[in-house]
mmCIF file of C-alpha atoms in Angstrom:
data_model
loop_
_atom_site.group_PDB
_atom_site.id
_atom_site.type_symbol
_atom_site.label_atom_id
_atom_site.label_comp_id
_atom_site.label_asym_id
_atom_site.label_seq_id
_atom_site.Cartn_x
_atom_site.Cartn_y
_atom_site.Cartn_z
ATOM 1 C CA LYS A 1 -14.627 -7.343 -9.958
ATOM 2 C CA ASN A 2 -12.287 -7.406 -6.962
ATOM 3 C CA GLN A 3 -13.134 -4.537 -4.653
ATOM 4 C CA VAL A 4 -12.500 -3.423 -1.097
ATOM 5 C CA GLU A 5 -14.853 -0.870 0.461
ATOM 6 C CA GLN A 6 -14.162 0.863 3.748
ATOM 7 C CA SER A 7 -16.361 2.910 6.058
ATOM 8 C CA PRO A 8 -16.531 5.490 7.342
ATOM 9 C CA GLN A 9 -14.410 7.640 5.039
ATOM 10 C CA SER A 10 -13.336 9.738 7.991
ATOM 11 C CA LEU A 11 -13.830 9.677 11.726
ATOM 12 C CA ILE A 12 -13.097 12.085 14.562
ATOM 13 C CA ILE A 13 -12.942 10.802 18.136
ATOM 14 C CA LEU A 14 -11.712 12.056 21.477
ATOM 15 C CA GLU A 15 -8.527 10.729 23.002
ATOM 16 C CA GLY A 16 -9.171 7.690 25.190
ATOM 17 C CA LYS A 17 -12.305 6.600 23.315
ATOM 18 C CA ASN A 18 -12.695 3.389 21.345
ATOM 19 C CA CYS A 19 -13.636 3.153 17.690
ATOM 20 C CA THR A 20 -14.342 0.541 15.026
ATOM 21 C CA LEU A 21 -13.532 0.762 11.349
ATOM 22 C CA GLN A 22 -15.284 -1.404 8.767
ATOM 23 C CA CYS A 23 -14.122 -3.177 5.630
ATOM 24 C CA ASN A 24 -16.262 -5.097 3.124
ATOM 25 C CA TYR A 25 -14.693 -6.940 0.241
ATOM 26 C CA THR A 26 -15.594 -8.833 -2.887
ATOM 27 C CA VAL A 27 -12.323 -10.538 -3.712
ATOM 28 C CA SER A 28 -11.733 -13.974 -5.149
ATOM 29 C CA PRO A 29 -9.813 -16.165 -4.664
ATOM 30 C CA PHE A 30 -9.307 -14.798 -1.167
ATOM 31 C CA SER A 31 -5.903 -15.303 0.398
ATOM 32 C CA ASN A 32 -5.708 -13.025 3.403
ATOM 33 C CA LEU A 33 -6.792 -9.681 4.790
ATOM 34 C CA ARG A 34 -4.530 -7.145 6.376
ATOM 35 C CA TRP A 35 -4.915 -3.752 7.976
ATOM 36 C CA TYR A 36 -2.326 -1.063 7.399
ATOM 37 C CA LYS A 37 -1.772 2.230 9.185
ATOM 38 C CA GLN A 38 -0.554 5.102 7.051
ATOM 39 C CA ASP A 39 0.657 8.217 8.809
ATOM 40 C CA THR A 40 0.604 11.457 6.817
ATOM 41 C CA GLY A 41 3.601 11.586 4.503
ATOM 42 C CA ARG A 42 4.632 8.021 5.258
ATOM 43 C CA GLY A 43 4.241 4.631 3.662
ATOM 44 C CA PRO A 44 1.685 2.105 4.999
ATOM 45 C CA VAL A 45 2.761 -0.075 7.916
ATOM 46 C CA SER A 46 1.182 -3.472 8.546
ATOM 47 C CA LEU A 47 -0.913 -3.838 11.728
ATOM 48 C CA THR A 48 -2.488 -7.276 11.365
ATOM 49 C CA ILE A 49 -2.859 -10.012 8.798
ATOM 50 C CA MET A 50 -5.479 -12.769 8.866
ATOM 51 C CA THR A 51 -5.986 -15.814 6.701
ATOM 52 C CA PHE A 52 -9.293 -17.477 5.874
ATOM 53 C CA SER A 53 -9.320 -19.609 9.025
ATOM 54 C CA GLU A 54 -8.618 -16.786 11.461
ATOM 55 C CA ASN A 55 -11.437 -14.627 12.738
ATOM 56 C CA THR A 56 -9.611 -12.331 15.136
ATOM 57 C CA LYS A 57 -6.116 -11.026 15.665
ATOM 58 C CA SER A 58 -4.733 -8.414 18.024
ATOM 59 C CA ASN A 59 -1.733 -6.127 17.923
ATOM 60 C CA GLY A 60 -1.617 -4.101 21.122
ATOM 61 C CA ARG A 61 -4.638 -1.817 21.209
ATOM 62 C CA TYR A 62 -5.625 -2.879 17.675
ATOM 63 C CA THR A 63 -7.950 -5.858 17.218
ATOM 64 C CA ALA A 64 -9.020 -7.011 13.779
ATOM 65 C CA THR A 65 -11.883 -9.387 13.086
ATOM 66 C CA LEU A 66 -12.695 -11.306 9.936
ATOM 67 C CA ASP A 67 -15.960 -12.928 8.860
ATOM 68 C CA ALA A 68 -15.098 -14.827 5.698
ATOM 69 C CA ASP A 69 -18.733 -15.827 5.167
ATOM 70 C CA THR A 70 -20.054 -12.288 4.996
ATOM 71 C CA LYS A 71 -16.740 -10.962 3.619
ATOM 72 C CA GLN A 72 -16.443 -8.335 6.295
ATOM 73 C CA SER A 73 -13.653 -7.217 8.550
ATOM 74 C CA SER A 74 -13.380 -4.652 11.292
ATOM 75 C CA LEU A 75 -10.513 -2.942 13.073
ATOM 76 C CA HIS A 76 -11.213 -1.974 16.668
ATOM 77 C CA ILE A 77 -8.978 0.558 18.356
ATOM 78 C CA THR A 78 -9.094 0.645 22.130
ATOM 79 C CA ALA A 79 -8.262 3.650 24.328
ATOM 80 C CA SER A 80 -7.246 5.794 21.373
ATOM 81 C CA GLN A 81 -4.159 7.975 21.520
ATOM 82 C CA LEU A 82 -3.235 11.093 19.567
ATOM 83 C CA SER A 83 -0.660 9.033 17.676
ATOM 84 C CA ASP A 84 -3.472 6.858 16.295
ATOM 85 C CA SER A 85 -4.400 9.732 13.970
ATOM 86 C CA ALA A 86 -3.727 8.283 10.534
ATOM 87 C CA SER A 87 -5.378 6.578 7.592
ATOM 88 C CA TYR A 88 -6.238 2.919 8.107
ATOM 89 C CA ILE A 89 -6.244 0.850 4.976
ATOM 90 C CA CYS A 90 -7.878 -2.536 4.519
ATOM 91 C CA VAL A 91 -5.993 -4.711 2.017
ATOM 92 C CA VAL A 92 -7.136 -8.069 0.690
ATOM 93 C CA GLY A 93 -4.716 -10.521 -0.842
ATOM 94 C CA VAL A 94 -5.666 -12.516 -3.932
ATOM 95 C CA ASN A 95 -3.690 -15.670 -4.646
ATOM 96 C CA TYR A 96 -4.083 -17.049 -8.144
ATOM 97 C CA GLY A 97 -1.711 -19.904 -7.431
ATOM 98 C CA GLY A 98 2.001 -20.383 -8.051
ATOM 99 C CA SER A 99 3.703 -17.016 -7.737
ATOM 100 C CA GLN A 100 0.722 -15.104 -9.054
ATOM 101 C CA GLY A 101 -1.200 -12.900 -6.698
ATOM 102 C CA ASN A 102 -2.110 -9.348 -5.954
ATOM 103 C CA LEU A 103 -3.152 -6.999 -3.194
ATOM 104 C CA ILE A 104 -6.415 -5.067 -3.483
ATOM 105 C CA PHE A 105 -6.391 -1.855 -1.473
ATOM 106 C CA GLY A 106 -9.330 -0.010 0.058
ATOM 107 C CA LYS A 107 -9.414 3.792 0.044
ATOM 108 C CA GLY A 108 -8.836 3.936 3.763
ATOM 109 C CA THR A 109 -10.529 5.544 6.736
ATOM 110 C CA LYS A 110 -8.978 8.775 7.947
ATOM 111 C CA LEU A 111 -9.018 8.778 11.747
ATOM 112 C CA SER A 112 -8.428 11.950 13.737
ATOM 113 C CA VAL A 113 -7.975 11.661 17.484
ATOM 114 C CA LYS A 114 -8.529 14.950 19.314
ATOM 115 C CA PRO A 115 -7.339 15.820 22.846
ATOM 116 C CA ASP B 1 18.403 2.658 9.320
ATOM 117 C CA THR B 2 15.691 2.838 6.670
ATOM 118 C CA ALA B 3 14.563 -0.503 5.239
ATOM 119 C CA VAL B 4 13.055 0.820 1.988
ATOM 120 C CA SER B 5 14.279 4.256 0.984
ATOM 121 C CA GLN B 6 13.106 6.413 -1.894
ATOM 122 C CA THR B 7 14.577 9.569 -3.360
ATOM 123 C CA PRO B 8 13.582 12.248 -3.818
ATOM 124 C CA LYS B 9 10.824 12.693 -1.237
ATOM 125 C CA TYR B 10 9.339 15.588 -3.198
ATOM 126 C CA LEU B 11 9.579 16.280 -6.914
ATOM 127 C CA VAL B 12 8.051 19.274 -8.697
ATOM 128 C CA THR B 13 8.521 19.433 -12.434
ATOM 129 C CA GLN B 14 7.003 20.835 -15.587
ATOM 130 C CA MET B 15 4.886 18.980 -18.090
ATOM 131 C CA GLY B 16 6.905 17.243 -20.755
ATOM 132 C CA ASN B 17 9.987 16.698 -18.601
ATOM 133 C CA ASP B 18 11.598 13.319 -17.927
ATOM 134 C CA LYS B 19 12.286 12.365 -14.315
ATOM 135 C CA SER B 20 13.447 9.387 -12.263
ATOM 136 C CA ILE B 21 12.624 8.162 -8.779
ATOM 137 C CA LYS B 22 15.069 5.840 -7.048
ATOM 138 C CA CYS B 23 14.330 3.071 -4.571
ATOM 139 C CA GLU B 24 16.659 0.914 -2.519
ATOM 140 C CA GLN B 25 15.927 -1.770 0.077
ATOM 141 C CA ASN B 26 18.390 -3.219 2.585
ATOM 142 C CA LEU B 27 16.143 -6.070 3.746
ATOM 143 C CA GLY B 28 17.602 -8.685 1.449
ATOM 144 C CA HIS B 29 14.192 -9.074 -0.200
ATOM 145 C CA ASP B 30 13.931 -10.587 -3.663
ATOM 146 C CA THR B 31 10.826 -8.730 -4.832
ATOM 147 C CA MET B 32 10.247 -5.005 -5.265
ATOM 148 C CA TYR B 33 7.232 -2.985 -6.376
ATOM 149 C CA TRP B 34 6.082 0.416 -7.441
ATOM 150 C CA TYR B 35 2.673 1.648 -6.319
ATOM 151 C CA LYS B 36 0.842 4.849 -7.207
ATOM 152 C CA GLN B 37 -1.424 6.599 -4.698
ATOM 153 C CA ASP B 38 -3.603 9.207 -6.362
ATOM 154 C CA SER B 39 -5.622 12.065 -4.860
ATOM 155 C CA LYS B 40 -8.415 9.631 -3.994
ATOM 156 C CA LYS B 41 -5.896 7.754 -1.815
ATOM 157 C CA PHE B 42 -6.165 4.487 -3.715
ATOM 158 C CA LEU B 43 -2.937 2.510 -3.817
ATOM 159 C CA LYS B 44 -2.553 0.754 -7.157
ATOM 160 C CA ILE B 45 0.265 -1.508 -8.190
ATOM 161 C CA MET B 46 2.243 -0.473 -11.240
ATOM 162 C CA PHE B 47 5.171 -2.873 -11.491
ATOM 163 C CA SER B 48 6.760 -5.746 -9.660
ATOM 164 C CA TYR B 49 10.258 -7.165 -10.086
ATOM 165 C CA ASN B 50 11.544 -10.423 -8.676
ATOM 166 C CA ASN B 51 15.321 -10.849 -8.735
ATOM 167 C CA LYS B 52 15.626 -8.132 -11.381
ATOM 168 C CA GLU B 53 12.956 -9.711 -13.586
ATOM 169 C CA LEU B 54 9.672 -8.006 -14.362
ATOM 170 C CA ILE B 55 6.758 -10.131 -13.066
ATOM 171 C CA ILE B 56 3.901 -7.635 -12.901
ATOM 172 C CA ASN B 57 3.265 -4.889 -15.386
ATOM 173 C CA GLU B 58 -0.177 -3.418 -14.837
ATOM 174 C CA THR B 59 -1.893 -1.193 -17.360
ATOM 175 C CA VAL B 60 0.479 1.728 -17.093
ATOM 176 C CA PRO B 61 1.427 4.134 -19.918
ATOM 177 C CA ASN B 62 4.682 3.118 -21.536
ATOM 178 C CA ARG B 63 6.050 6.507 -20.517
ATOM 179 C CA PHE B 64 6.723 4.734 -17.220
ATOM 180 C CA SER B 65 9.737 2.440 -17.343
ATOM 181 C CA PRO B 66 11.065 0.584 -14.315
ATOM 182 C CA LYS B 67 14.691 -0.437 -14.127
ATOM 183 C CA SER B 68 16.219 -2.895 -11.692
ATOM 184 C CA PRO B 69 20.045 -2.915 -11.829
ATOM 185 C CA ASP B 70 20.116 -5.431 -8.971
ATOM 186 C CA LYS B 71 17.575 -6.951 -6.615
ATOM 187 C CA ALA B 72 18.141 -4.225 -4.000
ATOM 188 C CA HIS B 73 17.224 -1.406 -6.368
ATOM 189 C CA LEU B 74 14.162 -0.594 -8.431
ATOM 190 C CA ASN B 75 14.087 2.794 -10.114
ATOM 191 C CA LEU B 76 11.162 4.372 -11.918
ATOM 192 C CA HIS B 77 11.756 6.553 -14.950
ATOM 193 C CA ILE B 78 8.940 8.671 -16.340
ATOM 194 C CA ASN B 79 9.106 10.282 -19.780
ATOM 195 C CA SER B 80 7.070 13.240 -21.021
ATOM 196 C CA LEU B 81 5.396 13.910 -17.690
ATOM 197 C CA GLU B 82 1.707 14.838 -17.730
ATOM 198 C CA LEU B 83 -0.490 16.648 -15.193
ATOM 199 C CA GLY B 84 -2.269 13.373 -14.418
ATOM 200 C CA ASP B 85 0.982 11.820 -13.283
ATOM 201 C CA SER B 86 0.845 13.943 -10.131
ATOM 202 C CA ALA B 87 0.548 11.512 -7.234
ATOM 203 C CA VAL B 88 2.519 9.878 -4.466
ATOM 204 C CA TYR B 89 4.616 6.958 -5.667
ATOM 205 C CA PHE B 90 5.499 4.244 -3.177
ATOM 206 C CA CYS B 91 8.206 1.667 -3.505
ATOM 207 C CA ALA B 92 7.778 -1.584 -1.570
ATOM 208 C CA SER B 93 9.565 -4.878 -1.127
ATOM 209 C CA SER B 94 8.827 -8.404 0.046
ATOM 210 C CA GLN B 95 10.790 -11.590 0.582
ATOM 211 C CA ASP B 96 9.325 -13.186 -2.539
ATOM 212 C CA PRO B 97 6.304 -12.709 -4.852
ATOM 213 C CA LEU B 98 4.024 -14.753 -2.618
ATOM 214 C CA SER B 99 4.798 -12.439 0.280
ATOM 215 C CA ARG B 100 2.549 -10.005 -1.490
ATOM 216 C CA THR B 101 -0.310 -12.115 -0.345
ATOM 217 C CA THR B 102 1.011 -13.266 2.993
ATOM 218 C CA ASP B 103 3.335 -11.033 4.953
ATOM 219 C CA GLY B 104 6.642 -9.247 4.933
ATOM 220 C CA TYR B 105 5.502 -6.353 2.772
ATOM 221 C CA THR B 106 7.490 -3.185 3.528
ATOM 222 C CA PHE B 107 6.735 0.211 2.028
ATOM 223 C CA GLY B 108 8.990 3.195 1.526
ATOM 224 C CA SER B 109 7.943 6.679 2.661
ATOM 225 C CA GLY B 110 6.796 7.744 -0.781
ATOM 226 C CA THR B 111 7.757 10.333 -3.389
ATOM 227 C CA ARG B 112 5.269 13.140 -3.926
ATOM 228 C CA LEU B 113 5.387 14.057 -7.611
ATOM 229 C CA THR B 114 3.758 17.306 -8.712
ATOM 230 C CA VAL B 115 3.583 18.098 -12.406
ATOM 231 C CA VAL B 116 2.863 21.740 -13.207
#
């Protein structure tokens, strides 16, 4: 069964600190892995996307890693800001070939950055 | 200049009513989707249309009927609303069906539906 598990469920950190969010997946056939940021009351916005051959990708203060062997990914946030408070969702793409595919969503990690 | 816009943003209605949620995208994308995000925050795909044709129809009660008058619009009509339909519904679009698994996936801001 295709599944994406994220940890922790929620996290509170102080402004300026770093943090790392985890994502484990059992998805096949794997196509890519992406991290989304979802602000309260808004739709998800893509942060990074990685294919099988990529093991790290950065977007400003966000750095995602991917270990396709262990089927794990992490999202590291550096020097957190209050505006980083949001849910971070790990999403794994499944490509069945042709135009058939799907996205499997994790439940997300709710990050709160406090002053 | 919103790329994917949904209306209404909030919808409160009684059980048994019929309601519609509208979605429009101005990105020139060929593929549009409806997702449901329940209280557990899971996002699950409901429908996908490519150039006005239905290409994904997940296990969703047939009370839910999508309608795509053109490739820039995908509306969701719900008949005989039930308490369990309460959720946030997100519209999304991508350049083509394969963009679902690569990139170019844009979400709307969501419609919070509350059935009382």
